[in-house]
Coordinates of C-alpha atoms in Angstrom, one line a residue:
Chain A
X151 CA -42.6 40.6 -13.0
X152 CA -39.9 39.5 -10.6
X153 CA -42.5 38.2 -8.2
X154 CA -44.2 36.3 -10.9
X155 CA -41.1 34.5 -12.1
X156 CA -40.3 33.6 -8.5
X157 CA -43.7 32.2 -8.1
X158 CA -43.2 30.1 -11.2
X159 CA -39.9 28.8 -9.9
X160 CA -41.4 28.0 -6.5
X161 CA -44.4 26.1 -8.0
X162 CA -42.0 24.2 -10.2
X163 CA -40.0 23.1 -7.1
X164 CA -43.1 22.3 -5.3
X165 CA -44.3 20.1 -8.1
X166 CA -41.0 18.3 -8.1
X167 CA -41.3 17.7 -4.4
X168 CA -44.8 16.4 -4.6
X169 CA -43.8 14.3 -7.6
X170 CA -40.9 12.6 -5.7
X171 CA -43.1 12.2 -2.6
X172 CA -45.8 10.6 -4.7
X173 CA -43.2 8.3 -6.2
X174 CA -41.9 7.4 -2.8
X175 CA -45.4 6.7 -1.6
X176 CA -46.1 4.6 -4.6
X177 CA -43.0 2.5 -4.2
X178 CA -43.9 2.1 -0.5
X179 CA -47.3 1.0 -1.5
X180 CA -45.9 -1.5 -4.0
X181 CA -43.6 -2.9 -1.4
X182 CA -46.5 -3.3 1.0
X183 CA -48.7 -4.8 -1.6
X184 CA -46.1 -7.4 -2.7
X185 CA -45.2 -8.2 0.9
X186 CA -48.8 -8.8 1.8
X187 CA -49.3 -10.9 -1.4
X188 CA -46.3 -13.0 -0.5
X189 CA -47.6 -13.5 3.0
X190 CA -51.0 -14.4 1.9
X191 CA -49.7 -16.9 -0.7
X192 CA -47.6 -18.5 2.0
X193 CA -50.5 -18.5 4.4
X194 CA -52.9 -20.1 1.8
X195 CA -50.3 -22.7 0.8
X196 CA -49.5 -23.7 4.3
X197 CA -53.1 -23.6 5.3
X198 CA -54.0 -25.9 2.4
X199 CA -51.2 -28.3 3.3
X200 CA -52.2 -28.3 7.0
X201 CA -55.8 -29.0 6.0
X202 CA -54.8 -32.0 3.9
X203 CA -52.4 -33.2 6.6
X204 CA -54.9 -33.0 9.5
X205 CA -57.8 -34.6 7.6
X206 CA -55.6 -37.3 6.3
X207 CA -54.1 -38.0 9.7
X208 CA -57.5 -38.0 11.4
X209 CA -58.6 -40.6 8.8
X210 CA -55.5 -42.7 9.4
X211 CA -55.6 -42.5 13.2
X212 CA -59.3 -42.3 13.9
X213 CA -62.2 -44.8 13.5
X214 CA -64.7 -44.0 10.9
X215 CA -67.9 -46.0 10.9
X216 CA -67.4 -49.8 11.3
X217 CA -63.8 -50.1 10.1
X218 CA -61.2 -50.9 12.7
X219 CA -58.1 -51.2 10.8
X220 CA -54.9 -49.7 12.3
X221 CA -53.3 -46.7 10.7
X222 CA -50.5 -48.8 9.1
X223 CA -53.0 -51.2 7.6
X224 CA -55.0 -48.3 6.2
X225 CA -51.8 -46.8 4.7
X226 CA -50.7 -50.1 3.3
X227 CA -54.0 -50.8 1.7
X228 CA -54.3 -47.3 0.3
X229 CA -50.9 -47.5 -1.3
X230 CA -50.6 -51.1 -2.4
X231 CA -54.0 -52.8 -2.6
X232 CA -56.4 -49.8 -2.9
X233 CA -59.9 -51.0 -3.1
X234 CA -59.9 -53.8 -0.5
X235 CA -61.2 -51.5 2.1
X236 CA -64.0 -50.4 -0.1
X237 CA -62.6 -47.0 -0.8
X238 CA -63.3 -45.7 -4.3
X239 CA -59.7 -45.5 -5.3
X240 CA -57.2 -48.0 -6.7
X241 CA -53.8 -48.5 -5.3
X242 CA -51.6 -45.4 -5.2
X243 CA -48.2 -47.1 -5.7
X244 CA -48.6 -48.0 -9.4
X245 CA -50.1 -44.5 -9.9
X246 CA -47.0 -42.9 -8.5
X247 CA -44.9 -45.0 -10.8
X248 CA -47.1 -44.0 -13.7
X249 CA -46.8 -40.4 -12.9
X250 CA -43.0 -40.7 -12.6
X251 CA -42.8 -42.5 -16.0
X252 CA -44.9 -39.7 -17.6
X253 CA -42.8 -37.0 -16.1
X254 CA -39.5 -38.7 -17.1
X255 CA -40.7 -39.3 -20.7
X256 CA -42.2 -35.8 -21.0
X257 CA -38.9 -34.3 -19.8
X258 CA -37.0 -36.3 -22.3
X259 CA -39.1 -34.8 -25.1
X260 CA -39.6 -31.3 -23.9
X261 CA -36.1 -30.5 -22.7
X262 CA -34.2 -30.8 -26.0
X263 CA -37.1 -29.4 -28.1
X264 CA -37.7 -26.4 -25.8
X265 CA -34.0 -25.6 -25.5
X266 CA -33.4 -25.9 -29.2
X267 CA -36.4 -23.7 -30.0
X268 CA -35.3 -21.1 -27.5
X269 CA -31.7 -21.1 -28.8
X270 CA -32.9 -20.8 -32.4
X271 CA -35.2 -17.9 -31.5
X272 CA -32.6 -15.9 -29.6
X273 CA -29.2 -16.9 -31.1
X274 CA -29.9 -17.7 -34.7
X275 CA -33.1 -16.1 -36.0
X276 CA -32.8 -12.5 -37.0
X277 CA -34.9 -10.2 -34.8
X278 CA -37.6 -9.4 -37.5
X279 CA -41.3 -8.7 -36.9
X280 CA -41.8 -12.4 -37.8
X281 CA -39.6 -13.6 -35.0
X282 CA -41.3 -11.3 -32.6
X283 CA -44.7 -12.7 -33.7
X284 CA -43.5 -16.2 -33.1
X285 CA -42.2 -15.3 -29.7
X286 CA -45.5 -13.6 -28.7
X287 CA -47.5 -16.6 -30.1
X288 CA -45.4 -19.0 -28.0
X289 CA -46.1 -17.0 -24.9
X290 CA -49.8 -17.1 -25.7
X291 CA -49.7 -20.8 -26.2
X292 CA -48.8 -21.2 -22.6
X293 CA -52.3 -20.0 -21.8
X294 CA -54.2 -22.4 -23.9
X295 CA -56.5 -24.7 -21.7
X296 CA -54.9 -28.1 -21.1
X297 CA -57.9 -30.0 -22.4
X298 CA -57.4 -28.5 -25.8
X299 CA -54.0 -30.2 -25.9
X300 CA -55.7 -33.4 -24.9
X301 CA -58.0 -33.2 -27.8
X302 CA -55.1 -32.4 -30.1
X303 CA -53.1 -35.3 -28.7
X304 CA -55.9 -37.7 -29.2
X305 CA -56.4 -36.6 -32.8
X306 CA -52.8 -36.1 -33.9
X307 CA -50.7 -38.5 -31.8
X308 CA -53.1 -41.4 -31.0
X309 CA -55.2 -41.7 -34.1
X310 CA -53.0 -39.9 -36.5
X311 CA -49.4 -41.0 -35.9
X312 CA -50.4 -44.0 -33.8
X313 CA -52.7 -45.2 -36.5
X314 CA -50.0 -44.9 -39.1
X315 CA -47.5 -46.7 -36.9
X316 CA -49.9 -49.6 -36.5
X317 CA -50.5 -49.9 -40.2
X318 CA -46.8 -49.8 -41.0
X319 CA -45.3 -52.0 -38.2
X320 CA -48.2 -53.9 -36.5
X321 CA -50.4 -54.7 -39.4
X322 CA -50.7 -58.3 -38.4
X323 CA -52.4 -57.4 -35.2
X324 CA -55.0 -55.1 -36.7
X325 CA -57.8 -54.4 -36.1
X326 CA -56.5 -54.5 -32.5
X327 CA -54.5 -51.3 -32.1
X328 CA -51.0 -51.3 -30.6
X329 CA -50.0 -47.7 -30.8
X330 CA -53.2 -46.4 -32.3
X331 CA -54.8 -46.2 -28.8
X332 CA -54.2 -43.9 -25.9
X333 CA -51.0 -44.8 -24.1
X334 CA -48.0 -43.6 -22.1
X335 CA -46.0 -42.4 -25.2
X336 CA -48.8 -40.3 -26.5
X337 CA -49.6 -38.9 -23.1
X338 CA -46.0 -37.9 -22.6
X339 CA -45.9 -36.3 -26.0
X340 CA -49.1 -34.4 -25.3
X341 CA -47.7 -33.2 -22.0
X342 CA -44.5 -32.2 -23.7
X343 CA -46.4 -30.2 -26.1
X344 CA -48.4 -28.6 -23.3
X345 CA -45.3 -27.7 -21.5
X346 CA -43.2 -26.7 -24.5
X347 CA -44.3 -23.0 -24.4
X348 CA -43.5 -22.9 -20.6
X349 CA -39.9 -24.2 -21.2
X350 CA -39.3 -22.1 -24.3
X351 CA -40.4 -18.9 -22.5
X352 CA -38.3 -19.7 -19.4
X353 CA -35.2 -20.5 -21.5
X354 CA -35.7 -17.6 -23.9
X355 CA -35.9 -15.2 -20.9
X356 CA -32.8 -16.7 -19.4
X357 CA -30.9 -16.3 -22.7
X358 CA -32.1 -12.7 -23.1
X359 CA -30.9 -11.9 -19.6
X360 CA -27.3 -13.1 -20.3
X361 CA -24.9 -10.2 -20.7
X362 CA -24.0 -9.5 -24.3
X363 CA -20.3 -9.4 -23.6
X364 CA -20.4 -13.1 -22.8
X365 CA -20.9 -13.8 -26.5
X366 CA -18.2 -11.2 -27.4
X367 CA -15.8 -12.8 -25.0
X368 CA -16.3 -16.2 -26.7
X369 CA -16.0 -14.9 -30.2
X370 CA -12.9 -12.9 -29.4
X371 CA -11.2 -16.1 -28.3
X372 CA -11.7 -17.6 -31.8
X373 CA -15.0 -19.4 -31.2
X374 CA -17.4 -19.8 -34.1
X375 CA -21.0 -18.8 -33.7
X376 CA -22.0 -22.4 -33.0
X377 CA -19.2 -22.9 -30.5
X378 CA -20.2 -19.7 -28.7
X379 CA -23.9 -20.8 -28.6
X380 CA -23.2 -24.3 -27.3
X381 CA -20.1 -23.8 -25.1
X382 CA -20.6 -20.4 -23.7
X383 CA -24.2 -19.3 -24.0
X384 CA -26.0 -22.5 -23.3
X385 CA -24.0 -23.5 -20.2
X386 CA -24.5 -20.0 -18.8
X387 CA -28.3 -20.4 -19.4
X388 CA -28.6 -23.8 -17.7
X389 CA -30.2 -22.5 -14.6
X390 CA -33.1 -21.1 -16.6
X391 CA -33.4 -24.4 -18.5
X392 CA -33.9 -26.0 -15.1
X393 CA -36.4 -23.3 -14.1
X394 CA -38.4 -24.2 -17.2
X395 CA -38.2 -27.9 -16.4
X396 CA -39.3 -27.4 -12.8
X397 CA -42.4 -25.6 -14.0
X398 CA -43.0 -28.3 -16.6
X399 CA -42.5 -31.1 -14.1
X400 CA -45.0 -29.6 -11.7
X401 CA -47.5 -29.2 -14.5
X402 CA -47.1 -32.7 -15.9
X403 CA -47.5 -34.3 -12.5
X404 CA -50.5 -32.3 -11.6
X405 CA -52.4 -31.8 -14.9
X406 CA -55.2 -34.3 -15.4
X407 CA -57.5 -32.9 -18.2
X408 CA -55.4 -34.0 -21.2
X409 CA -54.7 -37.4 -19.7
X410 CA -58.4 -38.2 -19.7
X411 CA -58.1 -38.5 -23.4
X412 CA -54.6 -39.8 -24.1
X413 CA -53.8 -42.6 -21.8
X414 CA -54.5 -42.5 -18.0
X415 CA -56.7 -45.2 -16.6
X416 CA -58.1 -46.3 -13.2
X417 CA -56.5 -49.8 -13.4
X418 CA -53.5 -50.5 -15.6
X419 CA -52.8 -54.2 -16.3
X420 CA -49.1 -53.7 -15.6
X421 CA -46.6 -51.3 -14.1
X422 CA -45.2 -48.7 -16.6
X423 CA -41.6 -50.0 -16.1
X424 CA -40.4 -53.3 -17.2
X425 CA -37.1 -55.3 -17.3
X426 CA -37.1 -55.4 -21.1
X427 CA -35.7 -52.6 -23.3
X428 CA -36.6 -49.8 -23.4
X429 CA -37.6 -50.4 -19.8
X430 CA -40.7 -48.3 -20.1
X431 CA -44.0 -49.6 -21.5
X432 CA -44.6 -46.9 -24.2
X433 CA -47.8 -48.2 -25.7
X434 CA -49.6 -49.2 -22.5
X435 CA -52.1 -47.3 -20.6
X436 CA -50.9 -46.1 -17.2
X437 CA -52.1 -44.9 -13.8
X438 CA -51.6 -41.3 -12.6
X439 CA -52.1 -39.9 -9.1
X440 CA -53.9 -36.8 -10.3
X441 CA -56.2 -39.0 -12.4
X442 CA -56.8 -41.3 -9.4
X443 CA -58.0 -38.3 -7.4
X444 CA -60.1 -37.1 -10.2
X445 CA -61.6 -40.5 -10.7
X446 CA -62.2 -41.1 -7.0
X447 CA -64.0 -37.8 -6.5
X448 CA -66.0 -38.0 -9.7
X449 CA -67.1 -41.7 -9.9
X450 CA -67.9 -42.4 -6.2
X451 CA -70.7 -41.6 -4.0
X452 CA -68.8 -39.3 -1.7
X453 CA -69.9 -38.3 1.8
X454 CA -68.3 -36.2 4.6
X455 CA -66.7 -39.4 5.9
X456 CA -64.6 -39.8 2.7
X457 CA -62.7 -36.5 3.1
X458 CA -60.0 -38.3 5.0
X459 CA -58.8 -40.8 2.4
X460 CA -59.3 -38.3 -0.4
X461 CA -57.1 -35.9 1.5
X462 CA -54.5 -38.7 1.8
X463 CA -54.4 -39.2 -2.0
X464 CA -54.2 -35.4 -2.5
X465 CA -51.4 -35.2 0.0
X466 CA -49.4 -37.9 -1.8
X467 CA -49.8 -36.0 -5.1
X468 CA -48.6 -32.8 -3.5
X469 CA -45.7 -34.6 -1.9
X470 CA -44.8 -36.2 -5.2
X471 CA -44.8 -32.9 -7.0
X472 CA -42.7 -31.3 -4.2
X473 CA -40.1 -34.1 -4.4
X474 CA -39.8 -33.8 -8.1
X475 CA -39.4 -30.1 -7.8
X476 CA -36.8 -30.5 -5.1
X477 CA -34.8 -32.7 -7.3
X478 CA -34.8 -30.2 -10.1
X479 CA -34.1 -27.3 -7.7
X480 CA -31.2 -29.3 -6.3
X481 CA -29.8 -29.9 -9.8
X482 CA -30.1 -26.2 -10.5
X483 CA -28.4 -25.3 -7.2
X484 CA -25.5 -27.5 -8.1
X485 CA -25.1 -25.8 -11.5
X486 CA -25.6 -22.3 -10.0
X487 CA -23.1 -23.1 -7.3
X488 CA -20.5 -23.9 -10.0
X489 CA -21.3 -20.6 -11.7
X490 CA -21.5 -18.2 -8.8
X491 CA -21.9 -17.9 -5.1
X492 CA -25.6 -17.3 -5.2
X493 CA -28.8 -18.3 -3.5
X494 CA -30.1 -21.5 -5.2
X495 CA -33.7 -20.2 -5.1
Chain B
X1 CA -9.7 17.0 -45.3
X2 CA -6.3 15.4 -44.8
X3 CA -4.3 18.6 -44.5
X4 CA -4.5 18.7 -40.7
X5 CA -3.4 15.1 -40.3
X6 CA 0.0 15.0 -39.0
X7 CA 1.0 11.4 -39.1
X8 CA 4.6 10.8 -38.5
X9 CA 4.5 7.0 -38.5
X10 CA 7.9 5.3 -38.7
X11 CA 9.8 8.6 -38.6
X12 CA 10.6 8.6 -35.0
X13 CA 12.6 6.1 -32.9
X14 CA 10.9 4.2 -30.2
X15 CA 12.1 4.7 -26.6
X16 CA 14.1 1.5 -26.5
X17 CA 16.2 2.8 -29.3
X18 CA 15.5 -0.2 -31.5
X19 CA 13.4 0.5 -34.5
X20 CA 10.3 -1.7 -34.5
X21 CA 8.9 -3.1 -37.7
X22 CA 5.1 -2.7 -37.9
X23 CA 3.0 -5.5 -36.5
X24 CA -0.1 -4.2 -38.1
X25 CA -0.3 -1.8 -41.0
X26 CA -3.5 0.0 -41.6
X27 CA -4.0 1.7 -45.0
X28 CA -6.8 4.0 -46.0
X29 CA -9.3 2.4 -43.7
X30 CA -12.9 3.8 -43.8
X31 CA -15.8 2.3 -42.0
X32 CA -19.5 3.0 -41.9
X33 CA -22.4 1.7 -39.7
X34 CA -25.9 1.8 -40.9
X35 CA -26.7 4.9 -38.8
X36 CA -23.2 6.4 -38.9
X37 CA -21.8 6.1 -42.4
X38 CA -18.6 7.9 -41.5
X39 CA -17.4 6.2 -38.3
X40 CA -13.8 5.9 -39.6
X41 CA -12.4 8.0 -42.4
X42 CA -9.2 7.3 -44.3
X43 CA -7.1 6.0 -41.5
X44 CA -3.5 5.0 -42.2
X45 CA -1.4 3.8 -39.3
X46 CA 1.5 1.4 -38.8
X47 CA 1.5 -0.1 -35.3
X48 CA 5.0 -1.0 -34.2
X49 CA 5.8 -4.5 -33.0
X50 CA 6.4 -5.4 -29.3
X51 CA 5.4 -2.1 -28.0
X52 CA 2.3 -0.4 -26.5
X53 CA 0.3 1.9 -28.7
X54 CA -2.4 3.9 -27.1
X55 CA -5.4 5.2 -29.0
X56 CA -6.9 8.3 -27.3
X57 CA -9.7 10.6 -28.2
X58 CA -13.1 11.8 -27.1
X59 CA -16.1 9.5 -26.8
X60 CA -17.5 8.5 -30.1
X61 CA -14.4 9.4 -32.0
X62 CA -14.1 5.9 -33.4
X63 CA -11.2 4.6 -31.4
X64 CA -13.1 1.4 -30.2
X65 CA -14.4 0.9 -33.7
X66 CA -10.8 1.1 -35.0
X67 CA -9.7 -1.5 -32.4
X68 CA -12.6 -3.8 -33.3
X69 CA -11.6 -3.7 -37.0
X70 CA -8.3 -5.4 -36.1
X71 CA -9.9 -8.6 -35.0
X72 CA -13.0 -8.2 -37.1
X73 CA -15.3 -7.9 -34.1
X74 CA -17.3 -5.4 -36.1
X75 CA -18.5 -8.4 -38.1
X76 CA -21.0 -9.1 -35.3
X77 CA -22.8 -5.9 -36.0
X78 CA -25.3 -5.8 -38.9
X79 CA -24.9 -3.4 -41.7
X80 CA -21.2 -2.6 -41.3
X81 CA -19.2 -1.9 -44.4
X82 CA -15.5 -1.1 -44.6
X83 CA -12.9 -0.5 -47.2
X84 CA -9.2 -0.2 -47.1
X85 CA -6.5 -2.6 -46.0
X86 CA -5.2 -3.9 -42.7
X87 CA -2.0 -5.9 -43.2
X88 CA -1.1 -8.4 -40.4
X89 CA 2.0 -10.1 -41.6
X90 CA 1.4 -10.6 -45.2
X91 CA -2.3 -11.1 -44.8
X92 CA -5.1 -8.6 -45.3
X93 CA -7.3 -8.8 -42.2
X94 CA -10.2 -7.3 -44.0
X95 CA -10.2 -9.8 -46.9
X96 CA -13.3 -11.8 -47.1
X97 CA -11.1 -14.9 -47.4
X98 CA -9.5 -14.4 -43.9
X99 CA -10.1 -17.2 -41.5
X100 CA -11.7 -15.0 -38.8
X101 CA -11.5 -17.5 -36.0
X102 CA -7.8 -18.2 -36.6
X103 CA -7.2 -14.4 -36.8
X104 CA -8.9 -13.9 -33.4
X105 CA -6.6 -16.4 -31.8
X106 CA -3.7 -14.4 -33.0
X107 CA -5.2 -11.0 -32.1
X108 CA -6.7 -11.3 -28.6
X109 CA -9.0 -8.8 -27.1
X110 CA -9.9 -7.6 -23.6
X111 CA -13.0 -5.6 -23.0
X112 CA -14.0 -2.6 -20.9
X113 CA -16.0 -4.6 -18.3
X114 CA -14.4 -7.9 -17.0
X115 CA -16.4 -10.6 -18.8
X116 CA -15.4 -14.0 -17.4
X117 CA -17.6 -16.9 -18.3
X118 CA -19.8 -18.3 -15.5
X119 CA -17.4 -21.2 -15.3
X120 CA -14.5 -22.1 -13.0
X121 CA -11.3 -20.1 -13.1
X122 CA -9.5 -23.0 -14.8
X123 CA -12.3 -23.5 -17.4
X124 CA -12.2 -19.8 -18.3
X125 CA -8.5 -19.9 -19.2
X126 CA -8.9 -23.3 -20.8
X127 CA -11.8 -22.2 -23.0
X128 CA -9.9 -20.9 -25.9
X129 CA -7.3 -23.6 -25.7
X130 CA -9.9 -26.3 -26.0
X131 CA -11.5 -24.5 -28.9
X132 CA -8.1 -24.4 -30.7
X133 CA -8.1 -28.2 -30.6
X134 CA -5.8 -29.0 -27.8
X135 CA -7.0 -32.3 -26.3
X136 CA -4.3 -33.3 -23.8
X137 CA -5.4 -32.4 -20.3
X138 CA -1.8 -32.2 -19.2
X139 CA -0.8 -29.6 -21.9
X140 CA -3.9 -27.6 -21.1
X141 CA -3.1 -27.5 -17.4
X142 CA 0.4 -26.4 -18.2
X143 CA -0.7 -23.6 -20.6
X144 CA -3.4 -22.5 -18.1
X145 CA -0.7 -22.2 -15.4
X146 CA 1.6 -20.4 -17.7
X147 CA -1.1 -17.9 -18.8
X148 CA -2.1 -17.2 -15.2
X149 CA 1.5 -16.6 -14.2
X150 CA 2.0 -14.2 -17.1
X151 CA -1.1 -12.4 -16.0
X152 CA 0.2 -12.1 -12.5
X153 CA -2.8 -14.0 -11.1
X154 CA -1.4 -17.5 -10.4
X155 CA -0.4 -16.9 -6.8
X156 CA -3.8 -15.6 -5.9
X157 CA -5.8 -18.4 -7.6
X158 CA -3.6 -21.5 -7.6
X159 CA -5.4 -23.1 -4.7
X160 CA -8.9 -22.4 -6.0
X161 CA -8.8 -23.0 -9.7
X162 CA -12.1 -24.9 -9.6
X163 CA -13.9 -22.0 -7.9
X164 CA -16.3 -19.9 -10.0
X165 CA -14.5 -17.0 -11.8
X166 CA -17.4 -14.8 -10.7
X167 CA -16.1 -15.0 -7.1
X168 CA -13.0 -13.1 -8.0
X169 CA -12.8 -9.3 -7.5
X170 CA -13.3 -7.0 -10.5
X171 CA -9.5 -6.4 -10.8
X172 CA -8.8 -10.2 -10.6
X173 CA -11.5 -10.9 -13.1
X174 CA -9.9 -8.4 -15.6
X175 CA -6.5 -10.1 -15.1
X176 CA -8.2 -13.5 -15.6
X177 CA -9.7 -12.2 -18.8
X178 CA -6.2 -11.1 -19.9
X179 CA -4.9 -14.5 -18.9
X180 CA -7.6 -16.1 -21.0
X181 CA -6.6 -14.0 -24.0
X182 CA -2.8 -14.6 -23.7
X183 CA -3.2 -18.3 -23.1
X184 CA -3.6 -18.6 -26.9
X185 CA -0.2 -16.9 -27.3
X186 CA -1.5 -14.2 -29.6
X187 CA 0.9 -11.9 -31.4
X188 CA -1.3 -8.8 -30.7
X189 CA -3.5 -7.9 -27.7
X190 CA -6.2 -5.4 -28.0
X191 CA -7.3 -3.7 -24.8
X192 CA -10.5 -1.7 -24.9
X193 CA -10.4 0.6 -21.9
X194 CA -9.3 -2.3 -19.8
X195 CA -9.1 -0.4 -16.5
X196 CA -12.0 2.0 -16.8
X197 CA -14.2 0.0 -14.4
X198 CA -11.5 -0.8 -11.9
X199 CA -10.3 0.9 -8.7
X200 CA -6.9 2.7 -8.7
X201 CA -4.9 -0.2 -7.2
X202 CA -6.4 -2.8 -9.7
X203 CA -5.7 -0.2 -12.5
X204 CA -2.0 0.0 -11.4
X205 CA -1.7 -3.8 -11.5
X206 CA -3.2 -3.9 -15.0
X207 CA -0.7 -1.2 -16.1
X208 CA 2.2 -3.2 -14.6
X209 CA 0.9 -6.2 -16.4
X210 CA 0.9 -4.3 -19.7
X211 CA 4.4 -3.2 -19.1
X212 CA 5.5 -6.9 -18.6
X213 CA 3.5 -8.2 -21.6
X214 CA 4.9 -5.8 -24.1
X215 CA 8.2 -7.7 -24.2
X216 CA 6.5 -10.6 -25.9
X217 CA 3.6 -9.1 -27.8
X218 CA 2.2 -6.0 -29.4
X219 CA -0.4 -4.2 -27.3
X220 CA -2.9 -1.7 -28.5
X221 CA -4.9 0.0 -25.8
X222 CA -7.9 2.3 -26.1
X223 CA -8.2 4.6 -23.1
X224 CA -10.0 7.7 -21.9
X225 CA -7.4 8.3 -19.3
X226 CA -4.6 10.5 -20.7
X227 CA -2.3 9.9 -17.7
X228 CA -2.7 6.2 -18.3
X229 CA -1.8 6.6 -22.0
X230 CA 1.2 8.6 -21.0
X231 CA 2.3 6.1 -18.4
X232 CA 1.9 2.8 -20.3
X233 CA 2.3 3.5 -24.0
X234 CA 5.3 3.9 -26.3
X235 CA 3.2 5.3 -29.1
X236 CA 0.1 7.4 -29.1
X237 CA -2.6 7.9 -31.7
X238 CA -5.0 10.7 -31.3
X239 CA -8.4 10.4 -33.0
X240 CA -11.2 12.9 -33.5
X241 CA -14.4 12.6 -35.5
X242 CA -13.5 9.3 -37.1
X243 CA -10.1 10.6 -38.3
X244 CA -6.6 9.9 -37.1
X245 CA -5.2 13.3 -36.2
X246 CA -1.8 12.5 -35.0
X247 CA 0.4 9.5 -34.4
X248 CA 3.9 9.3 -32.9
X249 CA 6.0 8.3 -29.9
X250 CA 4.0 9.1 -26.8
X251 CA 6.6 11.6 -25.5
X252 CA 6.4 13.6 -28.7
X253 CA 2.6 13.6 -28.9
X254 CA 2.3 14.7 -25.3
X255 CA 5.1 17.3 -25.2
X256 CA 5.2 18.6 -28.7
X257 CA 1.9 17.8 -30.4
X258 CA 2.0 18.7 -34.0
X259 CA -1.6 19.3 -34.4
X260 CA -3.6 22.1 -32.6
X261 CA -6.5 19.6 -32.1
X262 CA -4.2 17.2 -30.2
X263 CA -2.8 20.0 -28.1
X264 CA -6.3 21.2 -27.2
X265 CA -7.4 17.7 -26.3
X266 CA -4.3 16.9 -24.2
X267 CA -4.3 20.1 -22.3
X268 CA -8.0 19.7 -21.6
X269 CA -9.2 22.7 -23.6
X270 CA -11.4 20.4 -25.7
X271 CA -15.1 21.1 -26.3

C-alpha cells in the first residue's frame, strides 16, 4: 500500500517535470521559429530591394541595345517625359503626385471615420452580442479582395452618387459627366472604404489595450463621459491611430486593383493639384505609380531587356511608400515621445 | 443583524480635542451589484471633517465599494442599485438630481495603482482645472504649482514639467495623482489603498503627505495595512461582510475594540 502510494506520488512529480520540460522546449521552439521567421522576412525584403536596385542601376549605367543616353538623361526622361525613349511607361513625376493626392484625400476620409467608428464601438456601444458581431464583421472586411471594393466604388460612388451629383449640379453639361465618371474623389473614397476596416481594427485594439484606470482617473476628476473619451482616451490612443494610418497609407499607395475601375489612367490631362480652391482636382482622372507599373507590364511587349526600367519604376514605388510610412512613423514617434520614453517602433 | 454593530459615532472626542462636525453623513446605506446583491448592508456612519478616517477590513468586505459610493464612481458599473442617504453638506449624494461631475470635483479620489495620464506632468495636474472651465493660462500655472507644492512634488519636478508623467517613479506618480486631485481644491479626498503598490519609502512620503493634507481637507483612506491605519488615521471604521462592525477614534478601536470581530481582525486571529 505504502509503496503504491509512493509510486503514485513519484509518477505525479515525474509528470510535472516532463510537463514543464515540454513547455520549456515548446517556448524555445517558438522563440527559434519566430527568430527564423523574422530573419527570413528581413532577408527576403532586403533581397527584393537589392534585386530592384541592381537591375535598375544596371539599366541606368549600362548600354542596352542601340540607346546611348547617359544615366542622368535616362533618369530625367523616365521621371519627367516618360515615353520619349520608347519605354512603355509614361512619366513618373505626375504619377507620384497623383499617388500623393490619392493618399492625402484617402487619409482625410478614413482617419475621422475610422477613429469615430472605433470610439463608438469601444467607448459608447454596450458590449452586447450585436456589438461583437459588428466587430468580427469589420475584422473580416479587412480580408475582402481589393477588386471587390473597386466594383463597389464604381457602382456606388461613380455611377450612384456621381450620377446624382451631375443631375443636381451639373445638369447643363449632361450628357457629358462631371462627377459621374471615375475620378480622384471616387478613387480616394473607394480606397478609404478599403482601408476603413484596417484603421478601425488598429484603433479598436489600441483602445482596448488602454488601462481601465485611465478612464476612472478622468471621471474621478469631474469629467463627463464625452470629455473622458475625447480628452483622456483618444489622446492616449493616438499612437494606435497612427499605426492604422501607416497601414492604410501603404495599402493606398500600393493597391492597384480598385483603381483600374475608379479613376487611375495612363495619361492624365493635368496634374492633380491646382492653384484654385480646393487645390486638388477632385473630379479628374489621375496617374498612379502602381498603376503605371501595372500598365507598363501588361500592355507592352516586354523582353528581358526591359527588366531594368521596370525595376526603376518599381523602386520608385517602393521608395514612395517607404517615405510616406516614415512620415507617419515620425509623427507617431513624436506623440509617443510626449507620452513615454519608449521606442518609436 | 445589527446587534453586533458597535457604532459609537460622534460620542468620542478626536485627538485634537476639538469636536469635528461631520463632513459626510451616511445613513442606512445598502448597495447591491448584479452578482452580489448584498455588497453593503445598512451602513450608517458620520465622517468627521478635517481628519483622516481609515476604513479597514478583509478583502471583499465592501470597503472600496463604500468609498466609491461617496463620489458615485459605482455609477460606472452596470446593474448597481443602492438605497439610503449620504449627506454631503445639505445635499444627498445619492439623489438622482445630484450633479455628479460637480460632486467629483468636490470629492477627489486617488486609486490603488498610480494612474497618471500619458501626458506631461503639467498637463496631468491641469487636466481637471481645464475641465472645470478655467481658461487663463496664468491661473492654471499658479494652481498647478500650488497643487504640486501641496503634494510635496514641486521640488522634484519643477524643472521638467513638460516631461511625460510616465517617466516619474511609482511613488512620484502617486503623489502626482494626489496633486491632480487636490488641484481642484476638493473638500474630501478618497484614497483607495494609495500605498499598496509602493515601496516603504514612497509609502512613508504618502503618509506624511496625508498628515499635511488633513489640516485643509477630510481624508478617507481604505487600507489593508493595519499599521498604516494606526499611523495615519484619527478615526477607524472596521467592516466585515458588507457591514460596518465598528467605528470610533483610531486609538480606541485599536486598543479597546468593542466588538469581538474587530479584536480578532486587528490581532490577526481572523479567518
